PDB file of C-alpha atoms in Angstrom:
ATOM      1  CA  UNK A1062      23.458-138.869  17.954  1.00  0.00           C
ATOM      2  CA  UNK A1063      26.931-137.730  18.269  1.00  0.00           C
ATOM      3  CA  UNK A1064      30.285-138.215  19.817  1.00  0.00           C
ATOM      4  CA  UNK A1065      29.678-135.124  21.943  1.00  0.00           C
ATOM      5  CA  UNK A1066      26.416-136.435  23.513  1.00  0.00           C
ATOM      6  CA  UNK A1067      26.211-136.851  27.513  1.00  0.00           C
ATOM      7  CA  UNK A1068      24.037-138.596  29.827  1.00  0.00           C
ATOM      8  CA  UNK A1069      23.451-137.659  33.576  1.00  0.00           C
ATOM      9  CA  UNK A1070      21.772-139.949  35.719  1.00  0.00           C
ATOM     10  CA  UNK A1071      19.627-138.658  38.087  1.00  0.00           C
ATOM     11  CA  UNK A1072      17.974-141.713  39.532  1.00  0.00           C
ATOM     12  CA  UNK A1073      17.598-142.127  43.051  1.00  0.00           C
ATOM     13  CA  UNK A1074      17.373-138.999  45.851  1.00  0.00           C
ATOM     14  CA  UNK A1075      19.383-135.997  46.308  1.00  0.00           C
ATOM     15  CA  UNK A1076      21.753-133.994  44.215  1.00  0.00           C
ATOM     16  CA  UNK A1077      23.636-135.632  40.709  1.00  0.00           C
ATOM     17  CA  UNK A1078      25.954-133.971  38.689  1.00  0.00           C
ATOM     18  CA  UNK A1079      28.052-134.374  35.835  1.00  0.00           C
ATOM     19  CA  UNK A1080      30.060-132.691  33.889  1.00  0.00           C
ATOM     20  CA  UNK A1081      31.403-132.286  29.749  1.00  0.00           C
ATOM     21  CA  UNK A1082      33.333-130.471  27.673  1.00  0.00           C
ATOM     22  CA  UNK A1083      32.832-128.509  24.412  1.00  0.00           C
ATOM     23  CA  UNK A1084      34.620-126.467  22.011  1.00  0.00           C
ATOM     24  CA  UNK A1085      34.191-122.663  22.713  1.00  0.00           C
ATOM     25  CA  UNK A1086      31.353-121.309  21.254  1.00  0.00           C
ATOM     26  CA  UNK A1087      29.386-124.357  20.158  1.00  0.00           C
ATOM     27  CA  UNK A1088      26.412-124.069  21.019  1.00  0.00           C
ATOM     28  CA  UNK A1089      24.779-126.699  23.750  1.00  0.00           C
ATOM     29  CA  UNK A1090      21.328-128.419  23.858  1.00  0.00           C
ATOM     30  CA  UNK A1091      20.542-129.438  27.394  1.00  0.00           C
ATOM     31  CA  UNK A1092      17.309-131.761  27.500  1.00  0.00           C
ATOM     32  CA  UNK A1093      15.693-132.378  31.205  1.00  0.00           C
ATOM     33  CA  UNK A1094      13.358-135.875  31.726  1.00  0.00           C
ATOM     34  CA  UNK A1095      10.518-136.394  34.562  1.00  0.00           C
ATOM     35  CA  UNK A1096       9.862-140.037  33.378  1.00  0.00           C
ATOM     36  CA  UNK A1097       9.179-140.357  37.270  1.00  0.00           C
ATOM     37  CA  UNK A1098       6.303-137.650  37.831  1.00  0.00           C
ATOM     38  CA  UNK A1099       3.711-139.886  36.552  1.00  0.00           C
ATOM     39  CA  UNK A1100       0.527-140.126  38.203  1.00  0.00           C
ATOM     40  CA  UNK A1101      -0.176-143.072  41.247  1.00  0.00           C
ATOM     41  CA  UNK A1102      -2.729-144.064  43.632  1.00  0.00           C
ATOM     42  CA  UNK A1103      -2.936-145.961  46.498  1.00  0.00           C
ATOM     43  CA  UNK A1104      -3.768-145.903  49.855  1.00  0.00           C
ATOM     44  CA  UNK A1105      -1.959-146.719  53.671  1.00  0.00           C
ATOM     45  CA  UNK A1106      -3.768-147.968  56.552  1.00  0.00           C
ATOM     46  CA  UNK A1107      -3.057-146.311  59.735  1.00  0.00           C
ATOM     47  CA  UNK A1108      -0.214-147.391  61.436  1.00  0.00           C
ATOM     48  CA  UNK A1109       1.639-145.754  58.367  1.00  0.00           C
ATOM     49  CA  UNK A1110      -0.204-143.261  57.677  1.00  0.00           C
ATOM     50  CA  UNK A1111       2.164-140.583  57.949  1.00  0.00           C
ATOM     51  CA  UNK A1112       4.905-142.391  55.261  1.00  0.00           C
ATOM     52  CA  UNK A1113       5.617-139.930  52.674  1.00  0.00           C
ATOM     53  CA  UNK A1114       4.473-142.587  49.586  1.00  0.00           C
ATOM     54  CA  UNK A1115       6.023-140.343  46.731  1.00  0.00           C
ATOM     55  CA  UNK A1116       9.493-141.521  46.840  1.00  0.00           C
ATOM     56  CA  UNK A1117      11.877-140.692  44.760  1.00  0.00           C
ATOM     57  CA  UNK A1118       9.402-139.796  42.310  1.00  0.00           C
ATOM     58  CA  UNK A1119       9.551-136.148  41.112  1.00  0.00           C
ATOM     59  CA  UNK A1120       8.651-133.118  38.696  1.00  0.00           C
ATOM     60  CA  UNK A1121      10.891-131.165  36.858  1.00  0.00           C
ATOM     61  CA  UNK A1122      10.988-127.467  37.612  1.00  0.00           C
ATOM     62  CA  UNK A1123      13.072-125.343  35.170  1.00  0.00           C
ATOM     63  CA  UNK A1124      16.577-124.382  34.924  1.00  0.00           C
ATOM     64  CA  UNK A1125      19.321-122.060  35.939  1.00  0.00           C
ATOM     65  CA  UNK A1126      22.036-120.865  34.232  1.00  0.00           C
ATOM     66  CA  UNK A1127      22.352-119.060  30.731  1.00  0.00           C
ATOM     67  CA  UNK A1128      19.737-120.655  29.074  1.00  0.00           C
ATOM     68  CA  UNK A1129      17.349-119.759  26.540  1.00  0.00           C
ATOM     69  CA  UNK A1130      14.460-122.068  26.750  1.00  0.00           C
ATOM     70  CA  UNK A1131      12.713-122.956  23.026  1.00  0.00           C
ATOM     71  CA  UNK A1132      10.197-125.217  24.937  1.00  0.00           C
ATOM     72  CA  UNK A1133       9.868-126.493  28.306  1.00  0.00           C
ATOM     73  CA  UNK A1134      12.574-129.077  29.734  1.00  0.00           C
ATOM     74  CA  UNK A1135      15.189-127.734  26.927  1.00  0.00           C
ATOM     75  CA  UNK A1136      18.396-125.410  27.360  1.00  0.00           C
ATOM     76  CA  UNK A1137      19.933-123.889  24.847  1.00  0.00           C
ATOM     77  CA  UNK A1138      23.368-121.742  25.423  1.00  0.00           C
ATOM     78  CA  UNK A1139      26.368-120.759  23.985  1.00  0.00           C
ATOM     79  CA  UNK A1140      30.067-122.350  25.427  1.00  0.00           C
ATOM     80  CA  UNK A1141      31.784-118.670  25.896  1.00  0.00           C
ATOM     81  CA  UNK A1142      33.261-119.536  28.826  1.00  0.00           C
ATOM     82  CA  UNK A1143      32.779-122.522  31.684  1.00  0.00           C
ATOM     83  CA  UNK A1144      29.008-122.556  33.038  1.00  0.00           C
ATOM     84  CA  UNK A1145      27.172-124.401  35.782  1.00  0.00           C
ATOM     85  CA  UNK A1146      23.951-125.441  34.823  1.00  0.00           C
ATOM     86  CA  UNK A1147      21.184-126.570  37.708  1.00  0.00           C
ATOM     87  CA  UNK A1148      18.103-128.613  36.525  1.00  0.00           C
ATOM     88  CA  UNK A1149      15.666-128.216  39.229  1.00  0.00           C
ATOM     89  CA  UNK A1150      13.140-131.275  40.026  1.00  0.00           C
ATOM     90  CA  UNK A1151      10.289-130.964  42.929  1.00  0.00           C
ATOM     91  CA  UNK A1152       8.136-133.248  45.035  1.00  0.00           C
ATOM     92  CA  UNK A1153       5.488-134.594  43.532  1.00  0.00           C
ATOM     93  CA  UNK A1154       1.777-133.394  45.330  1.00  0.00           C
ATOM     94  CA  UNK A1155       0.005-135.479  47.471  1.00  0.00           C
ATOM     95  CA  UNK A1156      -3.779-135.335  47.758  1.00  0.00           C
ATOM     96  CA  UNK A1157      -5.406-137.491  50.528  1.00  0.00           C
ATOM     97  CA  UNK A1158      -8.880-138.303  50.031  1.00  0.00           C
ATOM     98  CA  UNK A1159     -11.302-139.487  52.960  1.00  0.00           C
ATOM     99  CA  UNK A1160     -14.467-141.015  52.596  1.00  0.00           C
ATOM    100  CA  UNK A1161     -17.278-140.316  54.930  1.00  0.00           C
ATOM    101  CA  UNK A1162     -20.406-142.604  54.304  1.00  0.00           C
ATOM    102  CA  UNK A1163     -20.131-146.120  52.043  1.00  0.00           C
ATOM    103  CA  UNK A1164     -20.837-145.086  49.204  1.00  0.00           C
ATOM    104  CA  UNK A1165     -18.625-144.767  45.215  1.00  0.00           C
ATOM    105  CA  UNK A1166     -16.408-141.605  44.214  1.00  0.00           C
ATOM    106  CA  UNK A1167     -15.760-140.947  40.337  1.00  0.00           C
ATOM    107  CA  UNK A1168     -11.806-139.092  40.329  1.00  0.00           C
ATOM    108  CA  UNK A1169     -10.221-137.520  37.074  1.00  0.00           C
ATOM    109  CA  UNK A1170      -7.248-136.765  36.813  1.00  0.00           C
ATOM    110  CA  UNK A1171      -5.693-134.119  34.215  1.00  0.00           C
ATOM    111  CA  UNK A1172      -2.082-133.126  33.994  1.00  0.00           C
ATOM    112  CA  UNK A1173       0.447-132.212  31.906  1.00  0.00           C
ATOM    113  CA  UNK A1174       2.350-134.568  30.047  1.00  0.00           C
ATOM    114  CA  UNK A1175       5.817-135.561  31.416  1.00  0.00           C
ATOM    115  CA  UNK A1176       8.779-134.437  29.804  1.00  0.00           C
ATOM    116  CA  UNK A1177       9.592-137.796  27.310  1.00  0.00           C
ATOM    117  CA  UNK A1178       9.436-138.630  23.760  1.00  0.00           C
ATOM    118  CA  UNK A1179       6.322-141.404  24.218  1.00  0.00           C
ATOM    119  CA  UNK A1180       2.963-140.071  23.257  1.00  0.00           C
ATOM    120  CA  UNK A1181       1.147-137.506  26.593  1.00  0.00           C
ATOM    121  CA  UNK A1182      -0.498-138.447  29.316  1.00  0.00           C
ATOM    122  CA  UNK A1183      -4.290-139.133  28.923  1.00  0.00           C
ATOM    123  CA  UNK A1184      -6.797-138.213  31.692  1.00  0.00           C
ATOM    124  CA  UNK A1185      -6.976-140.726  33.802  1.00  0.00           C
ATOM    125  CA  UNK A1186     -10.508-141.445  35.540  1.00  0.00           C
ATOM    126  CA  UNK A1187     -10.859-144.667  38.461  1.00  0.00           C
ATOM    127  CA  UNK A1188     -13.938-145.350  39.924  1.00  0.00           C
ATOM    128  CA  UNK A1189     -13.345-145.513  43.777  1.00  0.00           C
ATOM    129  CA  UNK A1190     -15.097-147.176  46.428  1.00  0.00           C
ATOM    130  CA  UNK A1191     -14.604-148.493  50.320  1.00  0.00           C
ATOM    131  CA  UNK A1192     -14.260-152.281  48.552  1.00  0.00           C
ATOM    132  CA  UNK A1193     -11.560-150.958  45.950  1.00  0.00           C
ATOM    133  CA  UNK A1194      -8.398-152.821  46.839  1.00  0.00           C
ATOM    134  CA  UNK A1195      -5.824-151.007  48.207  1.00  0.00           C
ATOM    135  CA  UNK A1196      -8.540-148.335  49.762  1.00  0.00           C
ATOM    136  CA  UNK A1197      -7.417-148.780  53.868  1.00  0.00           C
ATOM    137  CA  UNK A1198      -8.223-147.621  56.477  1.00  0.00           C
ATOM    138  CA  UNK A1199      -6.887-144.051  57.914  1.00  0.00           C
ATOM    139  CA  UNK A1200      -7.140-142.317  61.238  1.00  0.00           C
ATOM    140  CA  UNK A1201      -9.112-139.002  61.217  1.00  0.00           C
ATOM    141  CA  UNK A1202      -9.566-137.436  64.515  1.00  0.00           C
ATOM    142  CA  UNK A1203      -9.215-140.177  66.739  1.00  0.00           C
ATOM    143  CA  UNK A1204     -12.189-141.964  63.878  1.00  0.00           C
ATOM    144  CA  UNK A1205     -11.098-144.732  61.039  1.00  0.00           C
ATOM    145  CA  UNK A1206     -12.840-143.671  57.504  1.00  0.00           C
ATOM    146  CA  UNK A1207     -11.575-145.119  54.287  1.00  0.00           C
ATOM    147  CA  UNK A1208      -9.276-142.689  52.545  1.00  0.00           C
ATOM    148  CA  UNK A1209      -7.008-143.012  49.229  1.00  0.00           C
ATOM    149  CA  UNK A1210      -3.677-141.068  48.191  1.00  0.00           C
ATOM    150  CA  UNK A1211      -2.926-139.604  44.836  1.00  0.00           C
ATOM    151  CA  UNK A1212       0.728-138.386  43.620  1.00  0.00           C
ATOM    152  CA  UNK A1213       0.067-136.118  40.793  1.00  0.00           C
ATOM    153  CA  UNK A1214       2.328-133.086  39.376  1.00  0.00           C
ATOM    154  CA  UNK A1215       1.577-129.490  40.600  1.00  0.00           C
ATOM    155  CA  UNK A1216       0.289-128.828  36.843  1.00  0.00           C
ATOM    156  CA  UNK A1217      -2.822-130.344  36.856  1.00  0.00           C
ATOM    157  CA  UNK A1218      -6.004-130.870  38.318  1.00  0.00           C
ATOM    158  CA  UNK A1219      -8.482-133.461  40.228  1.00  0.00           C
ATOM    159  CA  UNK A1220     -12.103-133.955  39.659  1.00  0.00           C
ATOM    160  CA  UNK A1221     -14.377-135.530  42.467  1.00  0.00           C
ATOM    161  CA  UNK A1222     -17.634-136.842  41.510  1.00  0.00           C
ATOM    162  CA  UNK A1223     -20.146-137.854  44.426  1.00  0.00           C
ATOM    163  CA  UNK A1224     -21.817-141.098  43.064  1.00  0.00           C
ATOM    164  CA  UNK A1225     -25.682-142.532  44.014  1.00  0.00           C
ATOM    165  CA  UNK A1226     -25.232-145.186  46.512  1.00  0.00           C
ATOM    166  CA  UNK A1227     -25.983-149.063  45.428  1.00  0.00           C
ATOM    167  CA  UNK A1228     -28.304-150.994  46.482  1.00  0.00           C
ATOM    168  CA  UNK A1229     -31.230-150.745  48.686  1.00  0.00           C
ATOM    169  CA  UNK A1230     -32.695-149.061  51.629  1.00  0.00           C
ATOM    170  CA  UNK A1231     -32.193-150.967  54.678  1.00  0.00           C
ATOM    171  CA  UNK A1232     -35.345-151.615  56.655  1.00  0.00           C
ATOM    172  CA  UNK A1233     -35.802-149.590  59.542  1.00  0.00           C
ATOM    173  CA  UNK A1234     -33.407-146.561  58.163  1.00  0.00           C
ATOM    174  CA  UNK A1235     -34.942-142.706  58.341  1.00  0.00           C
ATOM    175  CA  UNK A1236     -34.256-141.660  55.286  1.00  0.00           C
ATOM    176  CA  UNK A1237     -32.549-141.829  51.789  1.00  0.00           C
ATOM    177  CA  UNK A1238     -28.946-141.606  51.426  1.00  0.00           C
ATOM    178  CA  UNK A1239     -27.681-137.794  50.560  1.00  0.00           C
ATOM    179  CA  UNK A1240     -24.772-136.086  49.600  1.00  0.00           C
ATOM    180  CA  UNK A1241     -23.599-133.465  52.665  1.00  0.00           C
ATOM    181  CA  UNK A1242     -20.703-132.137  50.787  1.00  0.00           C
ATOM    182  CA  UNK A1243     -16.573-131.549  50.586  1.00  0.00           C
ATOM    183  CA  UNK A1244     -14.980-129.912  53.589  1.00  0.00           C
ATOM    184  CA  UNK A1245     -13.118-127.548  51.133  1.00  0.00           C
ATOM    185  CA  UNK A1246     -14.704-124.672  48.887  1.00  0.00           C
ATOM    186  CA  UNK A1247     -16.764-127.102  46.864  1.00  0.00           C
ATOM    187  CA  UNK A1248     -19.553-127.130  49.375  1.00  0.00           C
ATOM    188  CA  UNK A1249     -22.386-129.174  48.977  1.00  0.00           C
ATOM    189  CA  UNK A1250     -21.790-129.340  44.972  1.00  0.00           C
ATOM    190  CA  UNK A1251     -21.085-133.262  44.361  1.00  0.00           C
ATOM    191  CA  UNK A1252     -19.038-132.236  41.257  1.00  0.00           C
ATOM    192  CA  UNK A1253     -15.881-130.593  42.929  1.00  0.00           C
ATOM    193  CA  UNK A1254     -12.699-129.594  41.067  1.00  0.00           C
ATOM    194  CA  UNK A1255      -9.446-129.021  42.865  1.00  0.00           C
ATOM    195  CA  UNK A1256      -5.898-127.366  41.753  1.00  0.00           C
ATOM    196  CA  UNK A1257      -3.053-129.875  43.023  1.00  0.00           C
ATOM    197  CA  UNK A1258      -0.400-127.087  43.011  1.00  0.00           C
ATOM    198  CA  UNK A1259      -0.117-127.921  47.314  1.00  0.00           C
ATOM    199  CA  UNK A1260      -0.489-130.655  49.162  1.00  0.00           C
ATOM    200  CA  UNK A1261      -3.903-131.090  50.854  1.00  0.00           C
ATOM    201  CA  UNK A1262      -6.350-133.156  52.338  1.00  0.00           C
ATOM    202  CA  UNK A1263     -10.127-133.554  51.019  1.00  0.00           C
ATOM    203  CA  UNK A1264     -12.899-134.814  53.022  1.00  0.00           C
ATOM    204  CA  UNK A1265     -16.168-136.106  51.065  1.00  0.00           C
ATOM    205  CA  UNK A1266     -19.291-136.671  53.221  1.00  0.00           C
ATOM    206  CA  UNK A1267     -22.424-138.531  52.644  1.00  0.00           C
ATOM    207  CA  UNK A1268     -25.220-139.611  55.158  1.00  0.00           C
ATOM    208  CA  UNK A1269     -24.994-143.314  55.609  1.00  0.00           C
ATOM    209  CA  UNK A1270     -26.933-145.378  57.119  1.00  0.00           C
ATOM    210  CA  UNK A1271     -25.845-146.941  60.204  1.00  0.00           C
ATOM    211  CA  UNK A1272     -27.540-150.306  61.292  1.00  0.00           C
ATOM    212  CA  UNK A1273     -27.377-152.296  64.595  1.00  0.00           C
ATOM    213  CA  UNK A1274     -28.935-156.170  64.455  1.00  0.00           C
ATOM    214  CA  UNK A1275     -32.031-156.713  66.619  1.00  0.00           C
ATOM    215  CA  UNK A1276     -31.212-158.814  69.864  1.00  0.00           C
ATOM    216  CA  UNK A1277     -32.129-161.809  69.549  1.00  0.00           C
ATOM    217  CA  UNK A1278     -30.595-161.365  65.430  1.00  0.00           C
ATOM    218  CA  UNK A1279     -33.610-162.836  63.548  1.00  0.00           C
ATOM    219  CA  UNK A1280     -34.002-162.727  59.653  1.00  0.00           C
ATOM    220  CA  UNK A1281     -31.018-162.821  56.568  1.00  0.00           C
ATOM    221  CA  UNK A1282     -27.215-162.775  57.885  1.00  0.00           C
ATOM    222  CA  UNK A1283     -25.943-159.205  58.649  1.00  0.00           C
ATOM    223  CA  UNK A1284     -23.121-158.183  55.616  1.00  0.00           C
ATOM    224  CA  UNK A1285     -21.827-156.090  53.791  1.00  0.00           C
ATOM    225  CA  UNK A1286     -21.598-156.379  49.789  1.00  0.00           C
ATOM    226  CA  UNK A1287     -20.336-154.261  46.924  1.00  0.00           C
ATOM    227  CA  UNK A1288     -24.610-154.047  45.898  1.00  0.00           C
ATOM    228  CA  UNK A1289     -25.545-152.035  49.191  1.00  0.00           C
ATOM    229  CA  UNK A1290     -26.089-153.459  52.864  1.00  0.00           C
ATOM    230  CA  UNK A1291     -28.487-156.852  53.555  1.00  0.00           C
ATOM    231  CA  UNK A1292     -29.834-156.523  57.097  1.00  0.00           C
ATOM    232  CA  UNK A1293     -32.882-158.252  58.863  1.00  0.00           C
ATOM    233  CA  UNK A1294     -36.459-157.234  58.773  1.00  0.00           C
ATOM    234  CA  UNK A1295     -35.520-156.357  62.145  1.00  0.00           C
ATOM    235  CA  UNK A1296     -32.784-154.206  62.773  1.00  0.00           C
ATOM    236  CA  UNK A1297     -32.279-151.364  63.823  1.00  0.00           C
ATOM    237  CA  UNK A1298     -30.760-148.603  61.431  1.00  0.00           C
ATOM    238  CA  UNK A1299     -30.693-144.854  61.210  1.00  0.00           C
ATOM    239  CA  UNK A1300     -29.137-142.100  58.806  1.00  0.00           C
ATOM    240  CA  UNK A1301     -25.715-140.287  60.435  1.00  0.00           C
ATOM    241  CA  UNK A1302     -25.250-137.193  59.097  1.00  0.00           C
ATOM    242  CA  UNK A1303     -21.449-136.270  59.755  1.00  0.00           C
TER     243      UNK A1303
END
């Protein structure tokens, strides 16, 4: 460290700037930070489902300006003569997932590692299911499925992994639980890998069973549990195919 180093804080949303001097030709080391592009999940029910959930959080971009760049998120230039200098940060990317069907979603999550002097990013893999907290409830064409956001930087990429479905069959049902497929390029492959350099929305389908209780309701309680559905000997269930 030395007398001539400068700090700009950028926290919080919209434009920052600051400004130093230097003796004429010394040569300057500008060094940008992203410490807020990390990766997050979570999920909004409904009535907010339109809330931007990203905040202030961000990605740097590049520069402008004279530089000559040695690595990313560093500017190098020479002081010849007074110089504006623009460090350029963007939105994060926001992936919406929706679940069709009750059943468990494997997500991984590569991307590059943020611009700081602690050790990179790892992958980062979550198991998700309709039970996992924070998973609400969205609105999809007028319909309520589970779905779950992801904030991510446009430099990496997201796995999806269709998991088998827990538990038993319920009695009465058609058929066995199967994987339909992604409404996006993956088709029916349950391994599907998607670029998050735009926002978009990913729909994953399964047939589920869907079960009514017999009138009068005879036999075990009707629930739901995290080890598959417990229904009476006599209800009524079949397999939806969305």
């Amino acid at each position: 460290m030395t007398a001539q180093d400068a700090k700009c804080d950028a926290s919080g949303v919209g434009n920052k700037s600051c400004s130093f001097s230097v003796p004429r030709d010394q040569v300057v080391t500008l060094v940008a930070n992203d410490l807020l592009a990390q990766i997050s999940f979570g999920s909004t029910p409904y009535n907010g489902r339109n809330v931007d959930r990203r905040g202030i959080s961000s990605q740097f971009a590049g520069f402008t300006g004279p530089c000559t760049t040695p690595e990313r998120g560093v500017c190098v230039f020479t002081a010849t003569a007074d110089q504006t200098i623009t460090v350029e940060n963007i939105d994060l990317v926001w992936t919406r997932v929706y679940f069709i069907g009750d059943v468990n979603w494997r997500i991984t999550l590569h991307q590059q590692p943020t611009l700081s002097l602690g050790p990179p990013q790892a992958a980062q893999e979550l198991i998700v299911t309709p039970l996992t907290p924070g998973v609400a409830k969205c609105v999809t064409d007028a319909v309520a499925v589970h779905c779950y956001d992801i904030a991510m930087t446009n430099l990496g990429d997201i796995y999806f992994e269709a998991l088998p479905p827990e538990g038993p069959t319920p009695l009465g049902a058609l058929g066995p639980l199967e994987f339909v497929g992604y409404d996006n390029g993956c088709g029916a492959d349950p391994k599907c890998a998607v670029f998050s350099d735009v926002d978009h929305i990913d729909t994953m389908k399964w047939q589920y069973y869907w079960c009514t209780p017999p009138s009068p309701v005879v036999g075990p309680p009707f629930v739901s549990n995290t080890g598959g559905w417990n229904f009476g000997p006599s209800a009524n269930c079949s397999v939806v195919t969305p």
